Amino acid sequence: MAKLDGGMRTPSRWAVLIGVNFYSSSNPKMNLDGCGNDVIAMYNFLRDYLGVPKTNIIVLLALDPDSSTSPTQFLDGLIITPTKANIFAAIDKVVSQAAPGDFVHIHFSGHGDRESTRYPDRKPKHAKDELLCLVDDEDITDVEFGEMLDGLVSPPNSFVVLATLDCCFSGGATRKKDFAIRCKPRLGIQDEIEESISSEDWTPRKLRTAMPVQSWLYRDRDYNALTACQPFETSREGRLSSGEWHGALTSTLMSCLKSLGNERLSTTYGILHGFLDASIRHKLRGVQQPMLFGERNRLLFEPTIIRSTEFQTLAYVTHVEKENIVINRGLVSGSVLGDTYSLKEPGTTNAQTKAAIRVTVTSLDAFAANAQLSQDSQSSDSTHLDNVKVGWLAILISRPRVSYAQILCDPTGPSEGLLSKIQSEWQSFVDPIVQIQLISPEIAEMSTHEEEVKIYVLIDDAGCTMLDSNKKPFENFPVLPKGSPEFTERLMYLLRHLRTYLLVEELKTPQSQISGFQLSIEETDDTGDNQDAVSSWKIYFKNLSSKVLFITVFNLTPLYGIYQVFPSDAGFAIPVESSDVFEEIVDIEIPDRLKTASGEPSFRMTDVIKVFITAEVTDLRHYELPELKNTIPRQLRNVKPRQVKGSSWWTQERKIVTGPSQPQAS
């Protein structure tokens, strides 16, 4: 174990790498081509880029002795056969040698499968088990694998864990010329899959229900996991320019990690996933989209979690063509024409990007923005976009939309001094992304923006009170006391926060005709064991369309925070296939900050459960907003999950008002 000069131990890094090419000598169609190469690529990266000692890496390989694609790097050394016993023995060996805080990476490339659950007491009705398929017809279930990962991150082990799974869990397979198969064949689906496959170099390995929603790995977790694709997609492998077969996930992951260079030290799993997702979507024309589970703000290969709001402004370049680029932020993400982004190559430092390439959004569809070079771009090289690549970061730096807040007070009254202070200072605190413009009392009558005013600021002897468009106080919103330090700056912060919240609350479906699904949010008597719940609500969604739809659920809290409730950390959205049902219960609790006030006869609080339904996998986490800082401490989300071609996106919501009597919905 390495130690610093002061005696403090430097965390070590360990890995267990599993690749299964060879499944059957009697049925060659069961064998794979690229899994061994995946393992070797991962091994070399760990050794050459992360400095993991050879003695800290355990390799388990099953190679096809008759295949010309079998790797040779490990043939002169000891190869451990990837049986179930050997894999768990390898994990136990790492546990016996590693220390708390060490990083442990587990990689699997091979077949996957699904079958009826062996755990009816631990999974919902009709749930499936996902299997990692090993040699000799052995397997590891998702429950076994998930519990093993839980054990690694829990005391006394307390390791930092990353699992990468380049395999399929659907149980389907097909084969054509140069095709690789990464799932066990299941009768009855081959023809269906054959019709959906092109003859590109990247070919389906398996149908990969990359863990359905009921999967044991889809729980809240303290480890991170990267999987190759969405539940309804096929995973692909192909022949690289070197002539070697590799999985799309593993080869692209290696490329992304290497291109980050030293910036890996400050890169989170969320940023890596965005880079990886954009690269694979582009390479495979959107047919395979990797998934990330676990804490998105954890630094790569480290225990450190950074609390950053960067994801609120961070997007990715997904396509480049001549003078036009495409960014993965469309109408459903709240983008508007005129948004300006600064482009940054992953792996470059801020110092290297002073001369930024800036682009401005010129057109929008539901899920993407088309942008062209901004006239004010600072880069001397930015007369064209030739150097921009898919996967570059696109950081939102300005938005043309302006929101208006009107001041209400007597300009000659006792608050005249405070009004003068605000008037002289507020423009110094305008944010280029959430622009708030104050309208003073003396110009209010001449203003042409009266109908655009969403917030009124009442100034009196107590300070500032925020009023809604009907000039009524916002429920449970703090009054800014008159004597507060940095008064104007604090006022502008509160206005930005409130306006950001209202923009999400006001977001509506772009067209009135809603079809293709059934959605209801109804109160239920099923209160479970939560003694703090004041009410419980069932979210029921059924996909009536012929295609996969995706559901994301947010809670807009009474303390003006916005939190993604479903999925909690398991990817961007929950896929619901045709005729399938998503059904969950959430409990409404009174936040600690409001418990004292909740005893008052006039008390009321409003929760909004807002449901987004999209026709594509869409990351909407940039809508998340922490509850007000300083004035109101940040707390956990108020709604808690309890149970383990028309328009291409829709949103519906339910307002739940809680008072001294029964909650009311609107």
XYZ file of C-alpha atoms in Angstrom:
666
model
C 0.000 0.000 0.000
C 1.432 3.378 -0.982
C 1.727 6.012 1.711
C 2.293 9.724 1.628
C 5.220 11.265 3.497
C 2.927 12.193 6.361
C 1.938 8.568 6.830
C -1.460 8.904 5.155
C -2.248 6.039 2.832
C -2.780 6.653 -0.880
C -5.797 4.629 -2.096
C -4.915 1.721 -4.375
C -6.747 0.609 -7.498
C -7.918 -2.917 -8.311
C -9.754 -4.616 -11.154
C -11.509 -7.852 -12.030
C -11.898 -8.153 -15.811
C -14.144 -10.862 -17.274
C -14.485 -11.751 -20.961
C -16.297 -14.747 -22.425
C -15.877 -15.459 -26.137
C -16.104 -19.249 -25.972
C -19.423 -20.764 -24.900
C -19.781 -23.924 -26.974
C -17.671 -26.210 -29.149
C -20.750 -27.934 -30.584
C -22.653 -24.732 -31.422
C -20.217 -22.118 -32.781
C -23.050 -19.604 -33.187
C -23.022 -19.207 -29.424
C -19.439 -17.926 -29.455
C -18.403 -14.282 -29.599
C -15.498 -12.402 -31.156
C -14.799 -9.185 -29.285
C -15.088 -9.915 -25.566
C -11.466 -10.938 -25.117
C -10.309 -7.830 -26.959
C -12.543 -5.724 -24.702
C -10.789 -7.137 -21.661
C -7.326 -6.551 -23.117
C -8.219 -2.951 -24.010
C -9.475 -2.366 -20.476
C -6.382 -4.050 -19.008
C -4.030 -1.859 -21.036
C -5.904 1.303 -20.091
C -5.767 0.471 -16.393
C -2.052 -0.283 -16.608
C -0.929 2.526 -18.919
C -3.257 5.389 -17.996
C -4.289 4.758 -14.395
C -1.097 3.093 -13.237
C -2.826 0.047 -11.770
C -0.171 -2.560 -10.844
C -0.291 -5.820 -12.772
C -0.646 -7.685 -9.482
C -3.840 -5.738 -8.731
C -5.653 -6.904 -11.873
C -7.323 -10.302 -12.120
C -8.225 -11.430 -15.646
C -10.765 -14.174 -16.351
C -11.054 -15.182 -20.009
C -12.731 -17.901 -22.057
C -11.296 -17.743 -25.581
C -12.274 -19.725 -28.657
C -9.189 -21.799 -29.575
C -10.390 -22.156 -33.167
C -11.173 -18.489 -33.792
C -8.837 -16.185 -35.686
C -10.215 -13.269 -33.672
C -9.013 -14.585 -30.310
C -6.483 -12.254 -28.670
C -3.004 -13.512 -27.912
C -1.740 -11.074 -25.292
C -2.587 -13.288 -22.325
C -1.985 -16.676 -23.899
C 1.535 -16.973 -22.464
C 0.368 -16.224 -18.953
C -2.074 -17.677 -16.498
C -5.671 -17.423 -17.646
C -8.428 -18.016 -15.107
C -11.570 -19.593 -16.523
C -14.627 -17.373 -15.852
C -16.719 -19.835 -13.894
C -19.056 -18.519 -11.237
C -16.845 -19.878 -8.462
C -13.710 -18.350 -9.976
C -15.329 -14.930 -10.396
C -16.488 -14.756 -6.791
C -13.108 -16.086 -5.671
C -11.457 -13.243 -7.591
C -13.737 -10.730 -5.881
C -12.935 -12.277 -2.499
C -9.219 -11.999 -3.248
C -9.572 -8.282 -3.936
C -11.581 -7.841 -0.738
C -8.866 -9.593 1.272
C -6.120 -7.329 -0.087
C -7.779 -3.948 -0.659
C -8.454 -1.341 2.008
C -11.356 1.084 2.597
C -11.285 3.898 0.066
C -9.613 1.814 -2.660
C -11.049 1.905 -6.182
C -12.366 -1.409 -7.576
C -13.375 -1.821 -11.221
C -15.376 -4.829 -12.415
C -15.797 -5.308 -16.160
C -17.856 -7.977 -17.939
C -18.051 -8.655 -21.678
C -20.082 -11.648 -22.787
C -23.565 -13.025 -23.225
C -26.522 -11.911 -21.165
C -29.968 -13.393 -20.788
C -33.313 -12.989 -19.044
C -35.568 -15.506 -17.379
C -38.477 -15.625 -14.964
C -37.348 -14.472 -11.573
C -35.949 -16.847 -9.005
C -36.794 -14.260 -6.339
C -40.610 -13.864 -6.266
C -40.398 -12.618 -2.684
C -37.988 -9.826 -3.666
C -39.242 -8.699 -7.079
C -42.574 -7.511 -8.491
C -44.980 -9.882 -10.182
C -43.898 -10.919 -13.704
C -40.405 -9.490 -13.104
C -37.420 -11.031 -14.843
C -33.943 -11.859 -13.638
C -31.064 -10.550 -15.722
C -28.159 -12.942 -16.062
C -24.461 -12.635 -16.789
C -23.808 -15.795 -18.805
C -20.615 -17.677 -17.970
C -18.996 -20.870 -19.226
C -20.502 -24.320 -18.624
C -24.047 -22.880 -18.651
C -23.464 -21.085 -15.362
C -24.753 -17.603 -14.683
C -24.772 -14.786 -12.146
C -28.173 -13.200 -11.538
C -28.705 -9.482 -11.180
C -29.608 -10.023 -7.518
C -26.339 -11.850 -6.859
C -24.315 -9.277 -8.787
C -26.089 -6.318 -7.176
C -25.646 -7.704 -3.672
C -21.984 -8.334 -4.397
C -21.548 -4.690 -5.468
C -23.465 -3.524 -2.397
C -21.082 -5.528 -0.239
C -18.062 -3.908 -1.857
C -19.233 -0.347 -1.175
C -20.612 -1.010 2.315
C -18.592 -1.133 5.570
C -16.271 -2.690 6.444
C -15.072 -2.754 2.807
C -16.118 0.782 1.804
C -14.530 0.569 -1.648
C -15.154 3.009 -4.506
C -16.721 0.805 -7.199
C -17.317 1.084 -10.940
C -18.939 -1.727 -12.936
C -18.958 -1.717 -16.749
C -21.229 -4.244 -18.455
C -20.822 -4.724 -22.197
C -23.455 -7.428 -22.523
C -27.106 -8.028 -23.296
C -29.930 -9.067 -21.008
C -32.827 -9.683 -23.363
C -32.250 -13.283 -24.371
C -32.587 -12.642 -28.117
C -30.050 -13.187 -30.877
C -29.522 -13.150 -34.611
C -26.662 -13.800 -36.944
C -25.608 -12.577 -40.371
C -22.296 -12.334 -42.123
C -19.716 -10.742 -39.799
C -22.317 -10.475 -37.038
C -21.428 -11.203 -33.435
C -23.936 -12.456 -30.910
C -23.885 -11.422 -27.290
C -26.981 -13.055 -25.945
C -28.289 -16.565 -25.796
C -30.623 -17.443 -28.691
C -34.313 -17.448 -27.936
C -36.734 -18.921 -30.460
C -39.326 -16.761 -32.144
C -37.575 -13.431 -32.363
C -34.790 -13.953 -34.871
C -36.783 -12.804 -37.892
C -37.980 -9.698 -36.100
C -34.443 -8.698 -35.227
C -33.076 -9.529 -38.674
C -35.448 -6.968 -40.189
C -34.124 -4.203 -37.957
C -30.440 -4.745 -38.704
C -28.406 -2.959 -41.323
C -25.219 -4.296 -42.858
C -22.962 -1.739 -41.201
C -19.665 -2.674 -39.639
C -21.255 -2.270 -36.206
C -23.660 -5.132 -35.764
C -26.060 -6.290 -33.056
C -24.488 -8.524 -30.487
C -27.599 -9.155 -28.601
C -30.850 -7.664 -27.643
C -29.892 -6.014 -24.489
C -32.581 -5.252 -22.062
C -29.797 -3.422 -20.370
C -31.578 -4.123 -17.154
C -35.323 -3.509 -17.100
C -36.822 -1.167 -14.569
C -37.481 -4.035 -12.188
C -33.813 -5.006 -12.238
C -32.033 -5.427 -8.957
C -29.361 -3.058 -10.260
C -31.914 -0.265 -10.754
C -32.098 0.618 -7.079
C -30.489 3.623 -5.447
C -26.881 2.624 -5.012
C -23.507 3.798 -3.766
C -21.581 2.366 -6.715
C -21.468 3.536 -10.332
C -22.321 1.345 -13.315
C -22.093 1.906 -17.066
C -24.157 -0.375 -19.304
C -24.048 -0.605 -23.064
C -27.553 0.448 -24.115
C -31.171 1.085 -23.214
C -33.512 -1.804 -22.304
C -35.221 -1.893 -25.694
C -32.069 -1.612 -27.832
C -29.539 -3.994 -29.307
C -25.910 -3.815 -28.289
C -23.373 -3.867 -31.091
C -19.823 -4.904 -31.734
C -17.714 -4.387 -34.805
C -14.333 -4.538 -36.446
C -12.097 -1.541 -35.763
C -9.578 -0.125 -38.225
C -6.981 -2.335 -36.518
C -8.964 -5.380 -37.613
C -9.875 -6.321 -34.036
C -13.423 -6.955 -32.881
C -14.660 -4.860 -29.955
C -17.904 -3.933 -28.289
C -19.173 -0.438 -29.116
C -19.346 0.452 -25.425
C -15.850 -0.701 -24.502
C -14.056 0.694 -27.544
C -15.792 4.077 -27.331
C -15.298 4.237 -23.572
C -11.563 3.669 -24.001
C -11.386 6.362 -26.677
C -13.293 8.877 -24.536
C -11.207 8.222 -21.427
C -7.929 8.553 -23.324
C -8.988 11.785 -25.023
C -9.793 13.358 -21.653
C -6.101 13.242 -20.774
C -5.275 14.843 -17.431
C -8.759 16.356 -17.329
C -9.887 12.940 -16.075
C -8.843 14.233 -12.654
C -11.693 16.763 -12.674
C -14.247 14.868 -14.779
C -17.396 13.381 -13.279
C -19.204 10.234 -14.373
C -22.034 12.451 -15.590
C -19.743 14.370 -17.943
C -18.084 11.159 -19.142
C -21.475 9.623 -19.833
C -22.560 12.644 -21.868
C -19.376 12.407 -23.944
C -19.809 8.640 -24.343
C -23.501 8.900 -25.188
C -22.960 11.537 -27.887
C -20.107 9.530 -29.427
C -21.974 6.205 -29.546
C -25.219 7.759 -30.780
C -23.330 9.396 -33.626
C -21.285 6.306 -34.462
C -24.326 4.012 -34.492
C -26.912 6.528 -35.721
C -28.803 6.561 -32.464
C -29.529 2.833 -32.241
C -27.489 2.311 -29.063
C -27.469 4.645 -26.075
C -25.412 3.755 -22.991
C -26.793 4.114 -19.481
C -25.213 5.428 -16.297
C -26.306 4.447 -12.803
C -25.161 5.856 -9.497
C -23.933 9.272 -8.370
C -23.422 11.368 -11.506
C -21.341 14.000 -9.712
C -18.672 11.563 -8.474
C -15.210 12.148 -9.950
C -13.932 9.321 -12.150
C -12.319 6.486 -10.188
C -12.462 8.573 -6.975
C -14.714 8.812 -3.903
C -15.100 12.591 -4.224
C -18.547 13.936 -5.094
C -18.720 17.529 -6.292
C -21.907 19.496 -5.842
C -22.104 21.514 -9.020
C -24.907 23.108 -11.007
C -22.838 22.822 -14.197
C -25.211 20.182 -15.550
C -27.881 22.890 -15.752
C -25.931 24.574 -18.562
C -24.002 21.615 -20.014
C -24.904 19.925 -23.300
C -23.052 17.990 -26.015
C -22.405 18.239 -29.739
C -24.111 15.292 -31.438
C -23.580 16.129 -35.120
C -21.308 18.369 -37.198
C -21.896 19.237 -40.842
C -20.115 22.131 -42.564
C -21.329 25.362 -40.918
C -23.974 23.728 -38.753
C -23.759 21.711 -35.553
C -26.419 19.894 -33.550
C -26.630 20.120 -29.746
C -28.693 17.696 -27.631
C -30.994 20.364 -26.193
C -34.390 20.862 -27.836
C -37.790 22.296 -27.021
C -38.490 19.725 -24.313
C -35.269 20.889 -22.604
C -36.452 24.511 -22.553
C -34.120 25.744 -25.289
C -35.026 28.908 -27.213
C -33.875 30.476 -30.457
C -30.827 32.641 -29.906
C -29.303 30.559 -27.111
C -25.528 30.913 -27.242
C -23.151 28.068 -26.386
C -19.402 27.964 -25.893
C -17.839 24.812 -27.349
C -15.061 22.997 -25.517
C -13.111 19.903 -26.450
C -13.176 17.296 -23.653
C -9.750 17.033 -22.111
C -8.794 20.686 -22.569
C -8.309 23.028 -19.644
C -10.074 26.340 -19.197
C -6.796 28.094 -19.976
C -6.687 26.345 -23.334
C -10.209 27.477 -24.211
C -9.932 31.221 -23.611
C -10.462 31.777 -27.337
C -13.764 29.943 -27.288
C -15.806 28.919 -30.283
C -19.301 30.274 -29.779
C -22.406 29.150 -31.616
C -25.971 30.450 -31.597
C -29.130 28.348 -31.927
C -30.897 29.002 -35.228
C -33.605 26.321 -35.196
C -35.111 23.801 -32.797
C -36.956 20.521 -32.828
C -38.263 18.543 -29.881
C -34.936 17.056 -28.823
C -32.132 18.995 -30.520
C -30.921 22.464 -31.425
C -29.239 23.455 -34.679
C -26.578 26.105 -34.201
C -24.186 28.139 -36.296
C -21.097 30.174 -35.547
C -21.857 33.310 -33.524
C -20.830 36.636 -34.979
C -19.053 37.537 -31.747
C -17.082 34.271 -31.515
C -13.714 35.102 -29.991
C -11.589 32.399 -31.605
C -9.256 33.379 -34.401
C -9.760 29.871 -35.759
C -13.525 30.013 -35.539
C -14.359 31.283 -39.014
C -15.487 27.690 -39.546
C -16.378 24.681 -37.417
C -13.994 22.214 -39.031
C -12.204 21.479 -35.762
C -15.365 20.745 -33.775
C -16.061 17.052 -33.163
C -19.000 15.015 -31.951
C -18.845 14.722 -28.169
C -17.510 18.232 -27.542
C -19.018 20.016 -24.571
C -21.532 22.771 -25.321
C -21.850 25.157 -22.379
C -24.815 27.543 -22.345
C -23.487 31.074 -21.753
C -26.420 33.324 -22.637
C -30.133 33.193 -23.375
C -32.017 35.992 -25.131
C -35.237 35.480 -23.175
C -35.919 38.332 -20.737
C -38.328 38.095 -17.799
C -39.817 41.190 -16.221
C -40.415 41.935 -12.549
C -42.287 45.099 -11.605
C -41.589 46.998 -8.398
C -44.605 48.090 -6.366
C -44.102 50.906 -3.855
C -44.636 54.615 -3.279
C -41.506 56.224 -4.770
C -41.877 59.155 -2.359
C -42.722 57.041 0.698
C -40.583 55.685 3.564
C -39.041 53.031 1.268
C -37.628 55.640 -1.104
C -34.025 54.986 0.025
C -34.288 51.245 -0.521
C -35.893 51.789 -3.926
C -33.081 54.122 -4.974
C -30.492 51.556 -3.885
C -32.153 48.815 -5.937
C -32.504 51.056 -8.993
C -28.818 51.982 -8.948
C -27.502 48.438 -8.399
C -29.749 45.804 -9.972
C -28.213 45.853 -13.467
C -24.866 44.780 -11.974
C -26.433 41.450 -10.994
C -28.194 40.464 -14.225
C -27.476 36.850 -15.166
C -27.003 36.261 -18.928
C -28.889 32.942 -18.794
C -31.843 33.891 -16.568
C -32.223 37.564 -17.420
C -34.439 39.546 -15.049
C -35.292 43.151 -15.856
C -36.817 45.323 -13.142
C -39.524 47.824 -14.009
C -39.544 50.789 -11.628
C -42.793 52.375 -10.378
C -42.248 55.660 -12.215
C -41.959 53.917 -15.610
C -44.501 51.140 -14.996
C -47.347 53.100 -16.580
C -45.287 53.661 -19.722
C -43.994 50.089 -19.921
C -45.005 47.933 -22.864
C -44.210 44.757 -20.909
C -47.106 44.794 -18.413
C -48.657 41.597 -19.803
C -45.254 39.882 -19.625
C -44.796 40.555 -15.907
C -44.861 37.281 -13.954
C -43.457 38.592 -10.670
C -44.152 41.748 -8.686
C -41.782 42.995 -5.982
C -43.595 44.754 -3.143
C -41.286 47.077 -1.209
C -42.457 48.242 2.204
C -41.048 48.794 5.674
C -40.497 45.038 6.137
C -38.403 44.661 2.990
C -39.318 42.879 -0.263
C -42.202 40.456 -0.771
C -42.590 38.502 -4.034
C -46.093 38.566 -5.539
C -47.506 36.449 -8.359
C -49.164 37.728 -11.534
C -52.362 38.288 -9.527
C -50.366 40.376 -7.025
C -50.775 37.795 -4.271
C -47.771 36.629 -2.188
C -46.069 33.462 -3.398
C -46.902 30.704 -0.951
C -44.110 30.053 1.610
C -41.657 32.281 -0.266
C -39.350 34.193 2.095
C -39.582 37.929 2.647
C -36.228 39.636 2.110
C -35.718 41.771 5.240
C -34.991 45.436 4.675
C -31.661 45.377 6.494
C -30.228 42.304 4.736
C -26.572 42.602 3.698
C -25.962 42.748 -0.061
C -29.663 43.447 -0.393
C -29.867 44.038 -4.155
C -27.687 41.051 -5.036
C -29.811 38.838 -2.799
C -33.004 40.212 -4.363
C -31.802 39.412 -7.879
C -30.787 35.902 -6.785
C -34.263 35.267 -5.367
C -35.878 36.587 -8.543
C -33.704 34.335 -10.742
C -34.463 31.311 -8.589
C -38.195 32.005 -8.581
C -38.315 32.647 -12.320
C -36.379 29.435 -13.052
C -38.904 27.516 -10.949
C -41.852 29.171 -12.712
C -40.460 28.439 -16.187
C -40.508 24.710 -15.420
C -43.924 24.936 -13.781
C -45.300 26.761 -16.837
C -43.848 24.299 -19.376
C -46.721 22.782 -21.334
C -47.155 20.268 -24.140
C -46.599 22.016 -27.502
C -49.907 20.799 -28.893
C -53.245 20.080 -27.285
C -53.927 16.671 -28.822
C -52.483 14.067 -26.455
C -52.693 10.418 -27.419
C -50.724 7.236 -27.288
C -50.770 6.744 -23.532
C -52.906 6.746 -20.417
C -51.717 8.756 -17.399
C -53.300 9.350 -14.017
C -52.109 10.677 -10.656
C -54.625 9.785 -7.962
C -54.608 9.714 -4.181
C -54.405 6.246 -2.665
C -55.153 4.775 0.749
C -52.011 2.674 0.470
C -49.917 4.726 2.913
C -47.307 2.042 3.546
C -45.048 2.360 6.581
C -44.166 6.048 6.207
C -45.402 7.657 9.409
C -44.470 11.134 8.144
C -46.640 10.925 5.024
C -49.606 13.303 4.999
C -50.896 11.750 1.776
C -49.932 9.146 -0.814
C -50.413 9.310 -4.576
C -50.296 6.636 -7.266
C -48.773 7.493 -10.638
C -50.180 5.193 -13.326
C -48.880 5.276 -16.893
C -49.737 2.860 -19.700
C -48.140 3.019 -23.124
C -50.915 2.639 -25.715
C -48.657 3.364 -28.679
C -46.689 0.894 -30.775
C -43.318 2.413 -29.820
C -41.277 2.810 -26.671
C -42.115 5.911 -24.626
C -40.026 7.386 -21.830
C -41.282 8.776 -18.554
C -39.553 11.194 -16.182
C -41.209 12.437 -12.986
C -40.296 15.644 -11.163
C -41.413 17.070 -7.834
C -41.749 20.852 -7.647
C -41.574 21.351 -3.891
C -43.311 23.886 -1.618
C -39.874 25.402 -0.941
C -39.236 26.115 -4.626
C -36.929 23.236 -5.401
C -37.213 20.882 -8.382
C -36.090 17.266 -8.031
C -36.222 14.298 -10.376
C -38.094 11.572 -8.515
C -38.236 8.846 -11.178
C -35.771 7.616 -12.158
C -33.918 8.584 -9.003
C -30.470 7.840 -10.416
C -31.059 5.050 -12.906
C -30.525 6.831 -16.189
C -32.281 9.736 -17.847
C -35.799 8.335 -18.164
C -37.738 5.149 -17.577
C -38.536 3.272 -20.811
C -42.055 1.874 -21.072
C -42.551 -0.461 -24.009
C -45.771 -0.843 -25.972
C -48.697 -2.024 -23.780
C -46.501 -1.955 -20.665
C -47.379 -0.121 -17.456
C -45.358 2.106 -15.146
C -46.929 2.326 -11.694
C -45.412 3.916 -8.601
C -46.546 5.471 -5.330
C -45.126 8.651 -3.836
C -45.636 10.015 -0.342
C -46.136 13.699 0.441
C -44.347 14.922 3.565
C -44.198 18.303 5.257
C -40.601 19.598 5.039
C -38.842 20.306 8.334
C -38.699 23.998 7.445
C -42.507 24.178 7.335
C -43.445 21.906 10.241
C -43.811 24.762 12.714
C -46.020 26.728 10.339
C -48.070 23.627 9.495
C -49.887 23.923 12.810
C -51.376 27.286 11.873
C -55.024 27.329 10.702
C -54.094 29.207 7.537
C -51.207 26.919 6.577
C -51.061 25.451 3.116
C -48.310 24.125 0.889
C -48.344 23.055 -2.739
C -46.470 20.181 -4.336
C -46.487 19.669 -8.080
C -45.896 16.215 -9.542
C -44.870 16.941 -13.130
C -44.587 14.052 -15.577
C -42.698 14.281 -18.875
C -43.361 11.710 -21.597
C -40.959 11.690 -24.535
C -40.550 9.640 -27.688
C -36.753 9.630 -27.314
C -34.402 9.091 -24.398
C -33.942 12.620 -23.065
C -31.864 13.948 -20.191
C -34.011 16.459 -18.279
C -31.913 16.699 -15.121
C -30.902 20.246 -15.990
C -34.365 21.215 -14.754
C -33.370 20.251 -11.214
C -33.170 23.224 -8.846
C -32.049 23.157 -5.214
C -34.372 24.648 -2.656
C -33.550 28.224 -1.728
C -30.148 28.589 -0.078
C -29.308 30.810 2.881
C -32.852 32.063 3.429
C -34.268 28.535 3.310
C -31.770 25.661 3.751
C -31.715 22.999 1.089
C -33.579 19.843 2.043
C -34.399 16.528 0.464
C -37.117 16.365 -2.137
C -40.564 16.616 -0.595
C -42.106 13.849 -2.684
C -40.475 10.491 -1.942
C -40.692 7.410 -4.186
C -41.796 4.467 -2.132
C -41.966 1.403 -4.389
C -38.935 -0.472 -5.400
C -46.661 10.415 -35.061
C -48.117 13.521 -33.243
C -46.138 15.489 -30.760
C -42.944 13.743 -29.683
C -43.105 15.004 -26.110
C -45.828 15.699 -23.597
C -46.061 16.908 -20.031
C -48.847 16.584 -17.497
C -48.912 17.592 -13.872
C -50.908 17.342 -10.667
C -50.904 20.064 -8.016
C -51.330 18.757 -4.486
C -52.261 21.342 -1.862
C -51.705 20.303 1.756
C -53.344 22.155 4.623
C -54.748 21.433 8.081
C -57.431 19.244 6.467
C -57.189 16.612 3.754
C -54.848 17.325 0.815
C -56.539 18.651 -2.292
C -55.527 18.029 -5.878
C -56.001 20.273 -8.852
